[in-house]
């Protein structure tokens, strides 16, 4: 972890800036370094989620992960940098349907006596900045984001997203309460095994770019730019899939996808 913290400082960590700016820098670096990807699910890697596991997989091997991996690593980094984060669990809403209860990990923060969340593990829908509870919306290449106090059956706080900066939809809901590291392994088990899990059916890789978003599954690569234009490239064969992944992400991710495709 010390080497990774050194990398953060060497990449320009603004230690003389206000806390919110420092957290924003970390979130932007996490989006750059750690793609949202489910290859461990597809390869049936059931190693428990621990600090040592996250450092080995993500920091040493330069891999990405799912929310219960990316955001706990974010938690560890923020703690090392002097913040006082806690882990929380939310329930994701897909269109009009709540998905699996409490299977989205996120980070709770207090900055200047105000409540915020930090989330680097929500696919390619990332605010790239901390969201203040009942505060202003935040704009990123993925759209607009806000955090509001709204009573739902899944919690009293909702994170909302707007792709067009006009119509808002709930991404997930939660209660402002910490969860333990044991909860992360419950999330992992559910995501790996539950028939309604959205992440155990096919390969998924997603990230926020400087000027838009990208997502890759086994059939195609889709990019969407901030100006609303989109591009979809369909793969003719598995090599095309691997080439697209290799052009965008670290070679370690290509190797994990190869393992999955060779099964």
Short mmCIF file of C-alpha atoms in Angstrom, two decimals:
data_model
loop_
_atom_site.label_atom_id
_atom_site.label_comp_id
_atom_site.label_asym_id
_atom_site.label_seq_id
_atom_site.Cartn_x
_atom_site.Cartn_y
_atom_site.Cartn_z
CA UNK A 1 0.00 0.00 0.00
CA UNK A 2 2.86 2.41 0.72
CA UNK A 3 4.08 2.03 -2.87
CA UNK A 4 0.61 2.75 -4.17
CA UNK A 5 0.27 5.85 -2.00
CA UNK A 6 3.62 6.98 -3.37
CA UNK A 7 2.29 6.48 -6.91
CA UNK A 8 -0.71 8.66 -6.04
CA UNK A 9 1.55 11.46 -4.79
CA UNK A 10 3.82 11.14 -7.81
CA UNK A 11 0.82 11.39 -10.13
CA UNK A 12 0.09 14.86 -8.75
CA UNK A 13 -1.95 14.38 -5.60
CA UNK A 14 -2.88 17.96 -4.53
CA UNK A 15 -2.17 17.68 -0.82
CA UNK A 16 -2.33 21.48 -0.41
CA UNK A 17 -5.86 21.67 -1.86
CA UNK A 18 -9.18 21.47 0.08
CA UNK A 19 -10.36 17.96 1.07
CA UNK A 20 -13.08 17.83 -1.59
CA UNK A 21 -10.52 18.55 -4.32
CA UNK A 22 -8.23 15.84 -2.98
CA UNK A 23 -11.01 13.25 -3.02
CA UNK A 24 -11.96 14.32 -6.55
CA UNK A 25 -8.37 13.70 -7.66
CA UNK A 26 -8.44 10.19 -6.18
CA UNK A 27 -11.76 9.37 -7.84
CA UNK A 28 -10.45 10.51 -11.21
CA UNK A 29 -7.32 8.39 -10.80
CA UNK A 30 -9.37 5.35 -9.80
CA UNK A 31 -11.44 5.71 -12.97
CA UNK A 32 -8.20 5.89 -14.96
CA UNK A 33 -6.52 2.94 -13.26
CA UNK A 34 -9.28 0.50 -12.29
CA UNK A 35 -11.93 -0.50 -14.84
CA UNK A 36 -15.21 -1.99 -13.72
CA UNK A 37 -14.87 -5.63 -14.80
CA UNK A 38 -16.31 -9.00 -13.85
CA UNK A 39 -13.70 -11.45 -15.10
CA UNK A 40 -13.24 -12.91 -11.60
CA UNK A 41 -16.94 -13.77 -11.59
CA UNK A 42 -16.75 -15.40 -15.01
CA UNK A 43 -13.58 -17.26 -13.96
CA UNK A 44 -15.16 -18.35 -10.65
CA UNK A 45 -12.52 -16.73 -8.45
CA UNK A 46 -14.00 -16.94 -4.96
CA UNK A 47 -11.04 -15.62 -2.94
CA UNK A 48 -12.35 -13.62 0.03
CA UNK A 49 -12.31 -9.84 -0.19
CA UNK A 50 -9.56 -8.62 2.14
CA UNK A 51 -7.12 -5.70 2.00
CA UNK A 52 -4.35 -8.10 0.96
CA UNK A 53 -6.49 -9.56 -1.82
CA UNK A 54 -7.39 -6.13 -3.19
CA UNK A 55 -3.79 -4.91 -3.17
CA UNK A 56 -2.60 -8.08 -4.91
CA UNK A 57 -5.31 -8.07 -7.55
CA UNK A 58 -5.71 -4.38 -8.29
CA UNK A 59 -2.53 -2.61 -7.23
CA UNK A 60 0.08 -5.28 -8.00
CA UNK A 61 -1.61 -6.99 -10.95
CA UNK A 62 -3.17 -3.77 -12.36
CA UNK A 63 -6.65 -5.28 -12.60
CA UNK A 64 -10.05 -3.72 -12.07
CA UNK A 65 -13.01 -5.25 -10.28
CA UNK A 66 -16.59 -4.85 -9.18
CA UNK A 67 -17.97 -2.43 -6.59
CA UNK A 68 -17.14 -4.67 -3.62
CA UNK A 69 -13.49 -4.54 -4.71
CA UNK A 70 -12.96 -1.07 -6.19
CA UNK A 71 -14.70 0.88 -3.44
CA UNK A 72 -13.07 -1.00 -0.54
CA UNK A 73 -9.70 -0.21 -2.12
CA UNK A 74 -10.84 3.40 -2.38
CA UNK A 75 -11.74 3.22 1.31
CA UNK A 76 -8.23 1.97 2.18
CA UNK A 77 -6.57 4.71 0.13
CA UNK A 78 -8.69 7.51 1.58
CA UNK A 79 -7.96 6.23 5.07
CA UNK A 80 -4.22 6.22 4.36
CA UNK A 81 -4.51 9.80 3.13
CA UNK A 82 -6.03 10.99 6.40
CA UNK A 83 -9.75 10.85 5.68
CA UNK A 84 -12.26 8.98 7.84
CA UNK A 85 -14.25 6.88 5.38
CA UNK A 86 -16.71 4.09 6.12
CA UNK A 87 -18.14 1.40 3.87
CA UNK A 88 -21.86 1.22 3.15
CA UNK A 89 -24.20 -1.01 1.14
CA UNK A 90 -26.86 0.11 -1.34
CA UNK A 91 -29.51 -1.56 -3.46
CA UNK A 92 -29.31 -0.82 -7.16
CA UNK A 93 -32.39 0.14 -9.19
CA UNK A 94 -32.44 -0.91 -12.84
CA UNK A 95 -35.18 1.04 -14.62
CA UNK A 96 -38.21 0.44 -12.40
CA UNK A 97 -36.92 -2.67 -10.63
CA UNK A 98 -34.77 -3.00 -7.51
CA UNK A 99 -32.08 -5.59 -8.13
CA UNK A 100 -30.38 -7.55 -5.34
CA UNK A 101 -30.65 -6.10 -1.83
CA UNK A 102 -27.52 -4.49 -0.45
CA UNK A 103 -25.11 -5.68 -3.12
CA UNK A 104 -23.56 -2.34 -4.09
CA UNK A 105 -20.62 -1.20 -1.98
CA UNK A 106 -19.84 2.50 -1.66
CA UNK A 107 -17.87 4.85 0.59
CA UNK A 108 -19.33 7.33 3.08
CA UNK A 109 -17.34 10.46 3.94
CA UNK A 110 -17.60 13.56 6.07
CA UNK A 111 -15.96 16.61 4.51
CA UNK A 112 -16.09 19.97 6.30
CA UNK A 113 -18.92 18.65 8.51
CA UNK A 114 -21.07 17.70 5.50
CA UNK A 115 -22.05 14.20 4.40
CA UNK A 116 -20.70 12.89 1.09
CA UNK A 117 -20.37 9.63 -0.77
CA UNK A 118 -17.45 8.53 -2.95
CA UNK A 119 -18.11 5.86 -5.57
CA UNK A 120 -15.60 4.48 -8.07
CA UNK A 121 -17.42 1.17 -8.57
CA UNK A 122 -20.60 1.92 -10.50
CA UNK A 123 -19.59 0.85 -13.97
CA UNK A 124 -19.31 3.73 -16.39
CA UNK A 125 -21.74 5.90 -14.44
CA UNK A 126 -19.22 7.71 -12.25
CA UNK A 127 -19.46 11.27 -10.96
CA UNK A 128 -15.65 11.41 -10.58
CA UNK A 129 -16.18 13.66 -7.55
CA UNK A 130 -17.68 13.24 -4.08
CA UNK A 131 -21.45 13.79 -3.95
CA UNK A 132 -22.78 15.91 -1.10
CA UNK A 133 -26.03 14.84 0.53
CA UNK A 134 -28.71 17.27 -0.69
CA UNK A 135 -25.96 19.31 -2.29
CA UNK A 136 -25.40 20.48 -5.87
CA UNK A 137 -25.30 18.13 -8.83
CA UNK A 138 -21.94 17.06 -10.21
CA UNK A 139 -21.13 16.82 -13.92
CA UNK A 140 -18.77 14.23 -15.40
CA UNK A 141 -18.26 12.70 -18.87
CA UNK A 142 -20.94 10.17 -17.80
CA UNK A 143 -23.64 12.81 -17.16
CA UNK A 144 -25.02 14.57 -14.10
CA UNK A 145 -25.20 13.08 -10.61
CA UNK A 146 -26.74 14.08 -7.28
CA UNK A 147 -27.33 12.65 -3.82
CA UNK A 148 -30.70 13.28 -2.17
CA UNK A 149 -32.64 12.46 0.97
CA UNK A 150 -35.60 10.51 -0.42
CA UNK A 151 -37.56 7.85 1.44
CA UNK A 152 -37.66 4.54 -0.43
CA UNK A 153 -38.25 0.93 0.53
CA UNK A 154 -34.50 0.37 0.14
CA UNK A 155 -33.19 3.33 2.13
CA UNK A 156 -33.50 7.00 2.96
CA UNK A 157 -30.79 8.26 0.57
CA UNK A 158 -30.72 7.94 -3.21
CA UNK A 159 -28.02 8.54 -5.77
CA UNK A 160 -29.49 9.81 -9.01
CA UNK A 161 -28.16 10.14 -12.56
CA UNK A 162 -29.23 12.16 -15.57
CA UNK A 163 -27.82 11.47 -18.99
CA UNK A 164 -29.40 14.56 -20.51
CA UNK A 165 -29.24 16.84 -17.45
CA UNK A 166 -33.05 16.97 -17.45
CA UNK A 167 -34.66 13.64 -16.55
CA UNK A 168 -33.35 12.04 -13.37
CA UNK A 169 -33.40 8.35 -12.44
CA UNK A 170 -32.48 6.57 -9.22
CA UNK A 171 -29.28 4.52 -9.50
CA UNK A 172 -29.38 3.11 -5.97
CA UNK A 173 -30.75 3.69 -2.48
CA UNK A 174 -29.24 3.12 0.95
CA UNK A 175 -29.30 4.07 4.61
CA UNK A 176 -26.45 6.09 6.08
CA UNK A 177 -24.99 3.25 8.11
CA UNK A 178 -21.61 1.50 8.00
CA UNK A 179 -21.17 -2.13 7.02
CA UNK A 180 -18.37 -4.56 7.82
CA UNK A 181 -15.82 -6.22 5.56
CA UNK A 182 -17.77 -9.45 6.05
CA UNK A 183 -20.60 -7.79 4.12
CA UNK A 184 -18.32 -7.51 1.10
CA UNK A 185 -17.96 -11.26 0.93
CA UNK A 186 -21.72 -11.66 1.21
CA UNK A 187 -22.03 -9.29 -1.75
CA UNK A 188 -19.43 -11.26 -3.69
CA UNK A 189 -21.16 -14.57 -3.03
CA UNK A 190 -24.51 -13.17 -4.14
CA UNK A 191 -23.09 -11.60 -7.30
CA UNK A 192 -21.31 -14.85 -8.17
CA UNK A 193 -24.18 -17.24 -7.47
CA UNK A 194 -27.60 -15.58 -7.52
CA UNK A 195 -29.71 -16.29 -10.63
CA UNK A 196 -30.76 -12.63 -10.77
CA UNK A 197 -27.20 -11.33 -10.58
CA UNK A 198 -26.49 -9.06 -13.56
CA UNK A 199 -22.79 -9.91 -13.48
CA UNK A 200 -22.61 -13.71 -13.76
CA UNK A 201 -24.10 -14.07 -17.25
CA UNK A 202 -21.47 -12.63 -19.59
CA UNK A 203 -18.28 -10.59 -19.68
CA UNK A 204 -18.59 -6.90 -18.81
CA UNK A 205 -15.90 -4.21 -18.82
CA UNK A 206 -16.78 -0.53 -18.39
CA UNK A 207 -15.02 2.74 -17.67
CA UNK A 208 -15.34 6.50 -17.80
CA UNK A 209 -13.00 8.18 -20.26
CA UNK A 210 -11.85 11.79 -20.41
CA UNK A 211 -14.49 12.60 -23.00
CA UNK A 212 -17.15 9.94 -22.54
CA UNK A 213 -17.78 6.34 -21.53
CA UNK A 214 -16.96 2.86 -22.79
CA UNK A 215 -18.48 -0.57 -22.22
CA UNK A 216 -17.45 -3.94 -23.62
CA UNK A 217 -19.29 -7.25 -23.54
CA UNK A 218 -18.69 -10.43 -25.49
CA UNK A 219 -20.44 -9.14 -28.59
CA UNK A 220 -19.49 -5.48 -28.94
CA UNK A 221 -17.72 -2.34 -27.75
CA UNK A 222 -19.85 0.74 -27.19
CA UNK A 223 -18.56 4.28 -26.72
CA UNK A 224 -20.59 7.36 -25.94
CA UNK A 225 -19.10 10.84 -26.03
CA UNK A 226 -20.09 13.88 -24.02
CA UNK A 227 -21.66 15.53 -27.06
CA UNK A 228 -24.15 12.65 -27.32
CA UNK A 229 -22.60 10.84 -30.28
CA UNK A 230 -22.21 7.08 -29.96
CA UNK A 231 -20.29 4.30 -31.66
CA UNK A 232 -20.82 0.54 -31.47
CA UNK A 233 -18.29 -1.94 -32.87
CA UNK A 234 -19.39 -5.57 -33.13
CA UNK A 235 -16.71 -8.24 -32.80
CA UNK A 236 -16.20 -10.62 -35.71
CA UNK A 237 -14.36 -13.10 -33.51
CA UNK A 238 -12.72 -13.52 -30.10
CA UNK A 239 -9.46 -11.97 -31.29
CA UNK A 240 -11.29 -8.74 -32.11
CA UNK A 241 -12.65 -8.74 -28.56
CA UNK A 242 -9.18 -9.22 -27.10
CA UNK A 243 -7.69 -6.56 -29.38
CA UNK A 244 -10.25 -3.97 -28.27
CA UNK A 245 -9.65 -4.76 -24.60
CA UNK A 246 -5.90 -4.58 -25.10
CA UNK A 247 -6.14 -1.21 -26.84
CA UNK A 248 -7.96 0.33 -23.89
CA UNK A 249 -6.89 -1.57 -20.76
CA UNK A 250 -3.91 -3.19 -19.06
CA UNK A 251 -2.56 -6.49 -20.52
CA UNK A 252 -3.43 -8.25 -17.24
CA UNK A 253 -7.11 -7.84 -18.07
CA UNK A 254 -6.59 -9.33 -21.52
CA UNK A 255 -5.01 -12.40 -19.88
CA UNK A 256 -8.01 -12.85 -17.57
CA UNK A 257 -10.41 -12.62 -20.48
CA UNK A 258 -8.33 -15.20 -22.36
CA UNK A 259 -8.66 -17.57 -19.39
CA UNK A 260 -12.42 -17.17 -19.48
CA UNK A 261 -12.74 -17.63 -23.25
CA UNK A 262 -10.56 -20.76 -23.21
CA UNK A 263 -12.83 -22.55 -20.73
#
